[in-house]
Coordinates of C-alpha atoms and ligand atoms in Angstrom, one line a residue:
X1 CA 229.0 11.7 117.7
X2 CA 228.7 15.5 118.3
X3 CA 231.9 14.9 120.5
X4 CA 233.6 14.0 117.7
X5 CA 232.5 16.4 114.8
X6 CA 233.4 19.5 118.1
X7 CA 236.8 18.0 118.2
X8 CA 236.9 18.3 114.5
X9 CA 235.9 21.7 114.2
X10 CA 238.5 22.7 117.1
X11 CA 241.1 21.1 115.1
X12 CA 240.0 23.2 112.3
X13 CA 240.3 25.8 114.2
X14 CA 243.6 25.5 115.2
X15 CA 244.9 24.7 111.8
X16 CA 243.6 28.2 110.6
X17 CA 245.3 30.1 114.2
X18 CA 249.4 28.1 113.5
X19 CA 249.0 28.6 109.8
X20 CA 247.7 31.6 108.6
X21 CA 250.7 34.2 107.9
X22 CA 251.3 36.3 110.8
X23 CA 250.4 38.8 108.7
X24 CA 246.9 38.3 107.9
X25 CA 245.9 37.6 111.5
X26 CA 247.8 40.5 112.6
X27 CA 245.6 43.2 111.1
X28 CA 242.7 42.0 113.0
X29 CA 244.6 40.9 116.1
X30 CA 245.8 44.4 116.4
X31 CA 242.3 46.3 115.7
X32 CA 242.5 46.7 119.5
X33 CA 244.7 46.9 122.5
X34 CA 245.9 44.4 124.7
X35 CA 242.9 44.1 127.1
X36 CA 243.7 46.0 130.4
X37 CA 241.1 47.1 133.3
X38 CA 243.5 50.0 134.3
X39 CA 241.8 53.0 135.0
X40 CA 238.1 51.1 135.7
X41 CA 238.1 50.0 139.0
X42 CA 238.0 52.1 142.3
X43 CA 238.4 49.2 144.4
X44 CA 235.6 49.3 146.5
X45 CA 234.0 45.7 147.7
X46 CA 235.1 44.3 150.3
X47 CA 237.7 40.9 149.3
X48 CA 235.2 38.0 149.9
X49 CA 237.4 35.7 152.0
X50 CA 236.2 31.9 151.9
X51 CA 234.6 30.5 154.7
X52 CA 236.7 27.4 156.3
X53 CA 234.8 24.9 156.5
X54 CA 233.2 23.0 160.1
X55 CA 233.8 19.3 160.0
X56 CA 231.0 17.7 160.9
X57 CA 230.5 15.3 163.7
X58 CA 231.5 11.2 162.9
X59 CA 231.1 8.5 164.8
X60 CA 235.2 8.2 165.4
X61 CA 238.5 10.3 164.5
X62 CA 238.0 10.5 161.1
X63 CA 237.2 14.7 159.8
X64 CA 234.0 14.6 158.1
X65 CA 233.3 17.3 155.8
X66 CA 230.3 17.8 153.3
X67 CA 230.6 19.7 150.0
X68 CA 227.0 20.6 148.2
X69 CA 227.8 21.8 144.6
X70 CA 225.1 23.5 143.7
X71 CA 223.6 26.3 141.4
X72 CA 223.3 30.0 142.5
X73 CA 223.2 33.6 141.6
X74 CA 225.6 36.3 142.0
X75 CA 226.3 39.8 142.0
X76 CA 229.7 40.5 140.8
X77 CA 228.9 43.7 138.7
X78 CA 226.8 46.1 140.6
X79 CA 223.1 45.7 139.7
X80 CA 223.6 42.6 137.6
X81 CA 222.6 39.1 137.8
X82 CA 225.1 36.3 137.3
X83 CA 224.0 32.7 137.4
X84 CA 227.1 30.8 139.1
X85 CA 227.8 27.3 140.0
X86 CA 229.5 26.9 143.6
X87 CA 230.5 24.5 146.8
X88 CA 228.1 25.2 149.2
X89 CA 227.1 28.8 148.3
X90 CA 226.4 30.3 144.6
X91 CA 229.8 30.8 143.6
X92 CA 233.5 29.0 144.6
X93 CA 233.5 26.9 147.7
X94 CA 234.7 27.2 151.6
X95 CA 239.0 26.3 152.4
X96 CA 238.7 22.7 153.8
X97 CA 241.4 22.8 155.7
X98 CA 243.3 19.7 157.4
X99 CA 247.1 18.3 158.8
X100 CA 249.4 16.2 157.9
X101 CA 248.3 12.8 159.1
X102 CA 244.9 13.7 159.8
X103 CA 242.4 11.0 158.1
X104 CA 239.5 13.0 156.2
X105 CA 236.2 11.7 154.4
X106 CA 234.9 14.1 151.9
X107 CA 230.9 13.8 151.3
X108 CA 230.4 15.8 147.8
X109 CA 226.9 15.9 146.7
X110 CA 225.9 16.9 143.2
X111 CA 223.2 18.9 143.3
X112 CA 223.9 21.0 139.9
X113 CA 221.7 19.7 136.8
X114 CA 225.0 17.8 135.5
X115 CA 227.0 15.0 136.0
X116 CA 230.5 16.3 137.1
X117 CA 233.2 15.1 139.2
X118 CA 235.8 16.9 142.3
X119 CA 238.9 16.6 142.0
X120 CA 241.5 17.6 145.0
X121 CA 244.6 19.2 142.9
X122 CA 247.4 18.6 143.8
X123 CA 246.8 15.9 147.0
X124 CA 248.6 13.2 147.3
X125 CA 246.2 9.9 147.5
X126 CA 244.8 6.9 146.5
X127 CA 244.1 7.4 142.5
X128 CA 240.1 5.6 143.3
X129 CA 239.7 9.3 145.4
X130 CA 241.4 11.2 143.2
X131 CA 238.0 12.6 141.6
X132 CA 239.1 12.4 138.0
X133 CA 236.9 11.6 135.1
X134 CA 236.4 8.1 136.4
X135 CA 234.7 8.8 139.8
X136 CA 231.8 10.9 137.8
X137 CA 228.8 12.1 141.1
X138 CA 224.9 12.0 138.9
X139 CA 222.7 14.5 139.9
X140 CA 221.3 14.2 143.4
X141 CA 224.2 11.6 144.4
X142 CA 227.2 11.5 147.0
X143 CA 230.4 11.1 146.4
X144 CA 232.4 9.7 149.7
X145 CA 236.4 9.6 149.3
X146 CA 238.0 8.7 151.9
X147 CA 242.0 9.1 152.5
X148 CA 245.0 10.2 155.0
X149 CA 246.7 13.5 154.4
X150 CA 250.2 12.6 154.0
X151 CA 252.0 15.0 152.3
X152 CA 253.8 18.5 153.5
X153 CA 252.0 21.8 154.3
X154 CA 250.5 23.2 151.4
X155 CA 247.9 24.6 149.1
X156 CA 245.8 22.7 147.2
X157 CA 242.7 23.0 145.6
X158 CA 239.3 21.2 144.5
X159 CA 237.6 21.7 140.9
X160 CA 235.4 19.6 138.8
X161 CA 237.3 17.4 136.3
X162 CA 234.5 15.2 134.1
X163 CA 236.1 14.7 130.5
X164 CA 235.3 17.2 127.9
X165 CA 233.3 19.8 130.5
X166 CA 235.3 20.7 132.7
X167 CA 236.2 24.2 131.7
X168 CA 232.5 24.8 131.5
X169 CA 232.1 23.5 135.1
X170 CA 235.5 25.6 136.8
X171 CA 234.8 28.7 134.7
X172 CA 230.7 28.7 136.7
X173 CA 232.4 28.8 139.4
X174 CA 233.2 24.9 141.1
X175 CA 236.4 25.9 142.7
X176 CA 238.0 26.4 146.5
X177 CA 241.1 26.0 148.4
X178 CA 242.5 22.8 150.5
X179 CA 245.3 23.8 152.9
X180 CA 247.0 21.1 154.5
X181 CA 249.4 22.2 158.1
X182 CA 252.2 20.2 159.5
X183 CA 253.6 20.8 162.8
X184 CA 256.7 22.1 160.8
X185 CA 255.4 24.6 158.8
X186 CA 253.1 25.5 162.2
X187 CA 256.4 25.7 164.2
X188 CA 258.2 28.6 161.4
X189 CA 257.3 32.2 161.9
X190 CA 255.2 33.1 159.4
X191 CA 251.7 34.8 159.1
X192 CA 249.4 32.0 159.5
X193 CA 245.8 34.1 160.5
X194 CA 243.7 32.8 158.2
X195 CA 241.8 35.5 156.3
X196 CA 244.1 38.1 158.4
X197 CA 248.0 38.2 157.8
X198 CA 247.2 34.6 155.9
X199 CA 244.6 35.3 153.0
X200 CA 243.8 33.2 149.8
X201 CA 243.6 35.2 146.5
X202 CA 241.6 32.7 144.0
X203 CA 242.4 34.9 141.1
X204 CA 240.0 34.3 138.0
X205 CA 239.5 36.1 134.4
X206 CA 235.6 36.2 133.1
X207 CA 233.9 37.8 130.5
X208 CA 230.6 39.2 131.3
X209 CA 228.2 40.5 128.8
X210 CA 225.7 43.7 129.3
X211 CA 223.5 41.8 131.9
X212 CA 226.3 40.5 133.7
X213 CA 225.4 36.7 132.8
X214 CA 228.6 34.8 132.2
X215 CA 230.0 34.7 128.2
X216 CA 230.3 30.8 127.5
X217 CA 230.6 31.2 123.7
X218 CA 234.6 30.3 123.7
X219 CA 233.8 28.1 126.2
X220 CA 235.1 25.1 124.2
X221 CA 238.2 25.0 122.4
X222 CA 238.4 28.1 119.9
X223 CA 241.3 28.2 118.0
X224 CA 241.3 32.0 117.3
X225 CA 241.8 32.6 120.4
X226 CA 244.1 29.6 120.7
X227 CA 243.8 29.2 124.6
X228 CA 240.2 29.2 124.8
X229 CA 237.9 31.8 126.5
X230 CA 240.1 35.0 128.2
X231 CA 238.2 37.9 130.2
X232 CA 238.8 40.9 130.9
X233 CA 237.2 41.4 134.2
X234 CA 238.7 40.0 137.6
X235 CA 237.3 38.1 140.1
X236 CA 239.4 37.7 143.4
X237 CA 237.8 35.0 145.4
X238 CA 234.7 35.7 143.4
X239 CA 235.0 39.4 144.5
X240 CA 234.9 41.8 141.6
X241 CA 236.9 45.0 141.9
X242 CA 237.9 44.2 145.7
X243 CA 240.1 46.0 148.5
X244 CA 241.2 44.3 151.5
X245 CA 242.8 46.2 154.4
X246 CA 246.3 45.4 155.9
X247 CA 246.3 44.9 159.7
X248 CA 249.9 43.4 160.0
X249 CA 253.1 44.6 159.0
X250 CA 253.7 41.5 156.9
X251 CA 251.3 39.8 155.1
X252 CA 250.9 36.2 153.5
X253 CA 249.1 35.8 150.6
X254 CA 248.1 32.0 149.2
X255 CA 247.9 32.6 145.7
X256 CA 245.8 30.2 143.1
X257 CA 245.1 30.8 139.3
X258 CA 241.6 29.5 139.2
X259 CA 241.5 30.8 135.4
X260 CA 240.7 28.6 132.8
X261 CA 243.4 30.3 130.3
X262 CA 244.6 33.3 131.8
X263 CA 248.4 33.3 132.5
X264 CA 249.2 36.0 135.2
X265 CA 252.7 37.8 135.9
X266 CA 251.9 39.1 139.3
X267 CA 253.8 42.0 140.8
X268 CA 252.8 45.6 142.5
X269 CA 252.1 49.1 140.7
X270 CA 255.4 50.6 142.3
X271 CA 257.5 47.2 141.8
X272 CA 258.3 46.5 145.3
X273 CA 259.8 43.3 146.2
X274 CA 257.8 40.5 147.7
X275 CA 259.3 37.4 149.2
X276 CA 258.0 33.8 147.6
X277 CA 257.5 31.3 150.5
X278 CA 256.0 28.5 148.9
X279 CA 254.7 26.2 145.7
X280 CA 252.4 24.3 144.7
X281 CA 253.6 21.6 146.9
X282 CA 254.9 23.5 149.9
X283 CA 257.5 25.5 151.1
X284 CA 261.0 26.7 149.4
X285 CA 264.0 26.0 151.1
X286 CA 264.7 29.5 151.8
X287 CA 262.4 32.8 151.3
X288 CA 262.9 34.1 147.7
X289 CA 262.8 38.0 147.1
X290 CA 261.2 38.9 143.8
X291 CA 259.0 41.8 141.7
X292 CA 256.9 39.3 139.3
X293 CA 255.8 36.1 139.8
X294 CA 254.6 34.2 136.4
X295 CA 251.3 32.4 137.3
X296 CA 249.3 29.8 135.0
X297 CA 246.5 28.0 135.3
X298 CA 246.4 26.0 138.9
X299 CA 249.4 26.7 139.9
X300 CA 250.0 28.3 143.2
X301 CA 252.3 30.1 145.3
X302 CA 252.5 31.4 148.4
X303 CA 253.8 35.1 148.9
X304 CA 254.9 37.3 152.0
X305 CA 254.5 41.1 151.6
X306 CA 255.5 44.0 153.8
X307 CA 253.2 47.5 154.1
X308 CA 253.8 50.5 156.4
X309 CA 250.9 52.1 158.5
X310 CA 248.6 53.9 156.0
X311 CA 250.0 52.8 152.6
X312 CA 248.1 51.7 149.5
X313 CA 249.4 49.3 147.1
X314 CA 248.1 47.7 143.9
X315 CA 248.7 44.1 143.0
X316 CA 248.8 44.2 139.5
X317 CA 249.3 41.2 136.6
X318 CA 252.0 42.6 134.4
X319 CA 251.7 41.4 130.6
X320 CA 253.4 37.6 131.2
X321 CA 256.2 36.8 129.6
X322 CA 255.0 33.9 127.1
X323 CA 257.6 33.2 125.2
X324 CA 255.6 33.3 121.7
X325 CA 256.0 35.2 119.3
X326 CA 253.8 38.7 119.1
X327 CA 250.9 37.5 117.4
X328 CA 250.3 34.5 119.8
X329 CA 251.2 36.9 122.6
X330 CA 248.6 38.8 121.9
X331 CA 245.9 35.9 121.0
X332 CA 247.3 34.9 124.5
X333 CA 246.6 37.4 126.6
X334 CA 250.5 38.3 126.7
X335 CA 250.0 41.9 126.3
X336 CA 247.3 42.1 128.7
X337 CA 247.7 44.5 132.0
X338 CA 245.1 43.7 134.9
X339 CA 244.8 45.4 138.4
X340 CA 243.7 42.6 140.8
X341 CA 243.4 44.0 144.2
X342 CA 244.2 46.9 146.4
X343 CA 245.2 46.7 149.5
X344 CA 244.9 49.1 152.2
X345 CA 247.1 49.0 155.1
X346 CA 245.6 50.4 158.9
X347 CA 246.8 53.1 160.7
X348 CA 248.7 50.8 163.3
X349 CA 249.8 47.5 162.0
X350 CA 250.6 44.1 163.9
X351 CA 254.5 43.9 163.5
X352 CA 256.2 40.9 162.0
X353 CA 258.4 38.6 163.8
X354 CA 261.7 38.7 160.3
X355 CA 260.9 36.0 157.9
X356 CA 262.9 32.1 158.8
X357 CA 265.9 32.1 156.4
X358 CA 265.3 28.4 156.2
X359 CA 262.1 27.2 155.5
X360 CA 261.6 23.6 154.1
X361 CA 264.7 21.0 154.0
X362 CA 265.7 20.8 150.6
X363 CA 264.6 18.3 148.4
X364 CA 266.4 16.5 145.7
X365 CA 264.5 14.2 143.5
X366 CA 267.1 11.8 141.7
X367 CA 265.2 9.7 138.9
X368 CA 266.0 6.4 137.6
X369 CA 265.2 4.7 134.4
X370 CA 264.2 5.4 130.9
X371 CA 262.5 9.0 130.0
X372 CA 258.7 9.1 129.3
X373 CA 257.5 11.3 126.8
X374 CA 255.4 14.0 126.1
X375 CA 255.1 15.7 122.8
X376 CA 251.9 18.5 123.3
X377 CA 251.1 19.2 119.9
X378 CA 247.7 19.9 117.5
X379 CA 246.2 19.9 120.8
X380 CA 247.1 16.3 121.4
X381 CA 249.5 14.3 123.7
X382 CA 251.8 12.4 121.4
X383 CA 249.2 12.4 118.7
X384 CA 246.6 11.0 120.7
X385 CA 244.0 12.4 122.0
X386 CA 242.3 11.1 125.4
X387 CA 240.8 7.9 125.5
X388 CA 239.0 6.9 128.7
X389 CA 239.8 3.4 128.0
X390 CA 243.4 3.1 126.9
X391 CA 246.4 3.7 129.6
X392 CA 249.0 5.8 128.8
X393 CA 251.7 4.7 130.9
X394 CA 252.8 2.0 133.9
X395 CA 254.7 3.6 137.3
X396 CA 256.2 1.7 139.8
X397 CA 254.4 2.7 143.0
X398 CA 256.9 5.2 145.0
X399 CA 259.4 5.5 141.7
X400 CA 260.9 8.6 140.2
X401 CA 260.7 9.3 136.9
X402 CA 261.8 11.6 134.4
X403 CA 259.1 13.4 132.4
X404 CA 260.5 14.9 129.0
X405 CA 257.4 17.5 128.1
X406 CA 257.7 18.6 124.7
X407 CA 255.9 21.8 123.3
X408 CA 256.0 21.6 119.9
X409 CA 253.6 24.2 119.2
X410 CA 253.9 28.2 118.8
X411 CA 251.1 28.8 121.8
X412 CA 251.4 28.5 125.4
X413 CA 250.8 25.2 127.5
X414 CA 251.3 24.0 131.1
X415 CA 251.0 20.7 132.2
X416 CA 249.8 19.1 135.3
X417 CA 250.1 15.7 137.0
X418 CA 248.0 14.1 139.3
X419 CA 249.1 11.6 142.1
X420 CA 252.9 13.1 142.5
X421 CA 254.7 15.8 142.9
X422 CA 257.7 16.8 140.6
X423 CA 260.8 19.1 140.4
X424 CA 261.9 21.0 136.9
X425 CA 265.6 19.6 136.2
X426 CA 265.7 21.9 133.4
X427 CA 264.2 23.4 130.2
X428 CA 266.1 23.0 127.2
X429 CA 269.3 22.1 129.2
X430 CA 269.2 25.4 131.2
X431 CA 268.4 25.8 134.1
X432 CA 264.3 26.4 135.5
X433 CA 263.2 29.7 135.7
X434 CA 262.4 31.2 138.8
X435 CA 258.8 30.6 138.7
X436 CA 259.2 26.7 137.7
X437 CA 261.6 26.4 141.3
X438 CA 260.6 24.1 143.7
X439 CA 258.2 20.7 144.2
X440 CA 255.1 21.4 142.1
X441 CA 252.3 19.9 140.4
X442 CA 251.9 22.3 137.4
X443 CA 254.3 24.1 135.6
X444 CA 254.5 26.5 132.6
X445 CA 255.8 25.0 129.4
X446 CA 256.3 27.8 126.8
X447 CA 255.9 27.3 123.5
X448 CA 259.7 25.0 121.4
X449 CA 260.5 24.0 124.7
X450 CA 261.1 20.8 126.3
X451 CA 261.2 21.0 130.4
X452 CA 262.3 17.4 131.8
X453 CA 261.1 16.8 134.9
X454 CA 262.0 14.4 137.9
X455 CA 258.4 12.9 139.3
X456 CA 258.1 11.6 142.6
X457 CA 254.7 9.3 142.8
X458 CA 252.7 8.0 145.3
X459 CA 253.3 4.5 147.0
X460 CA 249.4 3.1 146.3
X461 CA 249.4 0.2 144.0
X462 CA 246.2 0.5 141.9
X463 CA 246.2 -1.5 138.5
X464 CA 242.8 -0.3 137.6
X465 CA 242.1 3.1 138.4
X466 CA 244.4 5.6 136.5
X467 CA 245.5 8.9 137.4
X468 CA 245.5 11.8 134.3
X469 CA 248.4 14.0 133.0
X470 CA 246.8 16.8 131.0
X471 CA 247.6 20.7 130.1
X472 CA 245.7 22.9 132.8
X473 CA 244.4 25.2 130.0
X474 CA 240.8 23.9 130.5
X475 CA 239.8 24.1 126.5
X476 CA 242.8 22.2 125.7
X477 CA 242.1 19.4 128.2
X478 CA 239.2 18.9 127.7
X479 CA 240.0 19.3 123.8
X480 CA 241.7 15.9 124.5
X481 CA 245.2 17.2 125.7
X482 CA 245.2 14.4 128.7
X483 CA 246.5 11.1 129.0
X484 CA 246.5 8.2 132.1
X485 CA 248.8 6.5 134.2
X486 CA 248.8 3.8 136.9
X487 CA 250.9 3.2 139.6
X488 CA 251.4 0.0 140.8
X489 CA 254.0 -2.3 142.5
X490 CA 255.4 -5.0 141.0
X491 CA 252.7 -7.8 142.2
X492 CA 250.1 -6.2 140.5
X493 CA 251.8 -5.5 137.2
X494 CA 249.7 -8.5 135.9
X495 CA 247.0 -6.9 136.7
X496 CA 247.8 -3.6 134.6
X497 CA 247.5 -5.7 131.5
X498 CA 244.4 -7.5 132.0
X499 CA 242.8 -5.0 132.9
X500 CA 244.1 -2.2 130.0
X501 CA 244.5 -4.8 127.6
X502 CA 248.3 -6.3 126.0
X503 CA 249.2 -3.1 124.7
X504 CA 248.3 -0.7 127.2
X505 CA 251.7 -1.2 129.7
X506 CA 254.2 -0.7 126.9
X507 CA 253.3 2.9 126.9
X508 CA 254.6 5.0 123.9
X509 CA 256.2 7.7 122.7
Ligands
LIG1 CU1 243.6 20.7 138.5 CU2 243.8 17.3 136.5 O1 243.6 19.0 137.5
LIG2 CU1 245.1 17.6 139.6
LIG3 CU1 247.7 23.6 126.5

């Protein structure tokens, strides 16, 4: 029952971080500054940019690719030794990259000393090859989900997601990109040269100790520091204190917070404007000019950004607006100031064809039917925590919903579904803010809010394997901040029940 006495403790935990007078914590919250790297880098490694990854030869038109997660050793402070966890190298994992349409078999072979699981964020498929907590891959075995991309361009990614480990399993290092084209997207002119004018930025928070060995004690949930473990060095695609030279006038950059807790606000030293492009689920309607863009935990966004022959520029994470109040700002990493890349633009740079005005059609997601939901609070999802064998809730294969997430709690949360995509209809009545535009998977909640969502899922009917809701802080979900749903259509409601038990399609709230 250690499980359950670590659960305990975190609750503890917790209790002393909400109640203890702002005052008392305040003393020794302020003993130092917000962390910051400014001033220690000199930006001199190469950015690493991640392999894509071969297919490798089938026997008919299905893509084939093989994933090996496996144990390493890296150098990400000069001179030190790190042991990291990867895909197919010590640390993160090659872009698998595939189109709309296209019908792809993953092979994902565990060869790390624990059981763990891949899960493909954000893709839209079957919930059996979804690579939750339910399709667990043993040491030394292969995991074999099969499926048909069928969702727009985008950027996705893959990370372990076993119950109760998988912050320890992302923070190693399990992580890497899934891109998905579409002749669309393909036809619009934008920078598409992979690792060129179209370059991911996995963008990660660890703290190192002296001998550069990865600091797991706030692994688990720790509720001093209320989100779990934040860093203060920067990896960019597992590249620590990296340039990465300009060679086109206009550059894309695919953006994914790979952090376990870390909440960015990314902008540039000098505040230039940037264009957004795209979400976690594809493009924007139209091109969107900002200076910061608010980034939590798996969320990503794509960006387009302009250099002249010559120029320098720093991409910097500004301290994020939270919305807590200043001690949970601060236990939050909302006062912390991060340089995360330079980049160095040639002498002569490719020009750029100007940026479509139009880029996706616009989508409208109308939902129908009663509200489900979600109070987060004590670290729990309407006072339960996750159970592996009770369902949360019953979809109608292909419905829309409306999600009502409630933060009830003075500390930062997002939350993430699996097996849909969704569109913010507001927060608190108002209006989404800028970062929360567009079809996503993710999205910040900040803390007193409620952000009503309108959820488009996916048209498989599966009565017995569930998909998971959680918060994509990784010590929270894994604290028990998760829940389950199953979609199915109407033919196999029966199903739902025998399988879940009576209760289990009522759902609650
Ligand atoms: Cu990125 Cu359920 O996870
Ligand atoms: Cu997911
Ligand atoms: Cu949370």
């Amino acid at each position: 029952m250690a499980s359950r006495r670590t659960f305990l403790k975190a609750l503890a935990g917790v209790g002393v971080a909400v109640v203890v007078p702002a005052g008392v914590l305040a003393g020794w919250v302020y003993a130092g500054a917000g962390r910051s790297n400014l001033g220690t880098l000199s930006f001199h490694n190469p950015l690493r940019i991640p392999p894509l990854l071969d297919p490798v030869a089938g026997g008919d038109d299905r893509k084939r690719f093989e994933l090996t997660l496996q144990e390493g050793q890296s150098e990400f402070l000069p001179g030190t030794r790190t042991a990291t966890w990867g895909a197919n190298g010590p640390y993160l994992g090659p872009t698998v990259r595939v189109s709309r349409g296209e019908r792809v078999e993953l092979a994902v072979t565990n060869q790390l000393p624990e059981t763990t699981t891949l899960h493909w964020h954000g893709m839209h498929l079957p919930a059996e090859m979804d690579g939750g907590p339910h399709q667990p891959i043993e040491p030394g075995q292969t995991w074999r989900p099969r499926w048909t991309v069928d969702q727009p361009a985008t950027t996705l990614w893959y990370h372990p997601h076993l119950h109760r480990t998988t912050a320890r399993h992302v923070y190693r290092g399990v992580a890497g990109l899934f891109l998905i084209d579409d002749p669309a997207t393909d036809a619009l002119p934008l920078p598409a040269e992979y690792g060129v004018d179209d370059v991911p930025l996995v963008l990660q928070d660890k703290k190192l100790k002296d001998d550069g060995t990865l600091d797991t004690s706030k692994m688990d949930f720790n509720g001093i520091t209320v989100t779990g473990l934040l860093g203060d060095k920067i990896l960019v695609n597992g590249t620590y204190d990296p340039y990465f030279e300009l060679t086109a006038e206009r550059t894309r950059f695919r953006l994914l917070n790979g952090s376990n807790a870390r909440i960015f606000y990314i902008g540039f030293v000098d505040d230039r404007e940037f264009w957004q492009i795209a979400t976690d689920s594809g493009l924007l309607p139209e091109p969107r000019r900002l200076t910061r863009l608010l980034l939590s935990p798996g969320e990503r966004a794509e960006i387009v950004v302009d250099a002249s022959p010559g120029e320098e520029l720093v991409m910097r994470s500004f301290p994020p607006p939270l919305g807590t109040n200043f001690v949970h700002a601060r236990l939050a990493g909302g006062d912390d100031t991060f340089d995360l890349l330079k980049l160095v633009a040639a002498g002569s740079l490719r020009p750029a064809e100007p940026l479509p005005e139009r880029l996706a059609q616009p989508t409208e997601l109308v939902p129908a039917g009663e509200p489900f939901r979600l109070k987060m609070g004590d670290f729990l999802l309407n006072n339960r925590t996750m159970d592996p064998a009770r369902l949360d809730h019953t979809v109608t294969a292909g419905a829309v919903e409306t999600w009502e997430i409630v933060n009830s709690q003075p500390i930062p949360h997002n939350f993430h579904i699996h097996g849909c995509s969704f569109q913010v209809i507001d927060v608190d009545g108002e209006p989404p803010a800028d970062h929360q535009l567009g079809v996503k998977d993710t999205v910040y909640v900040q803390p007193y809010t409620t952000v009503r969502l309108a959820v488009r899922f996916l048209p498989y009917s599966d009565p017995v394997h569930p998909y998971m809701f959680h918060c994509h802080i990784l010590a929270h979900e894994d604290a028990g901040m998760m829940g389950q749903f199953v979609t199915v259509a109407e033919p196999d409601r029966a199903a739902v029940a025998s399988h879940w038990g009576e209760a289990s399609h009522h759902g609650h709230g």
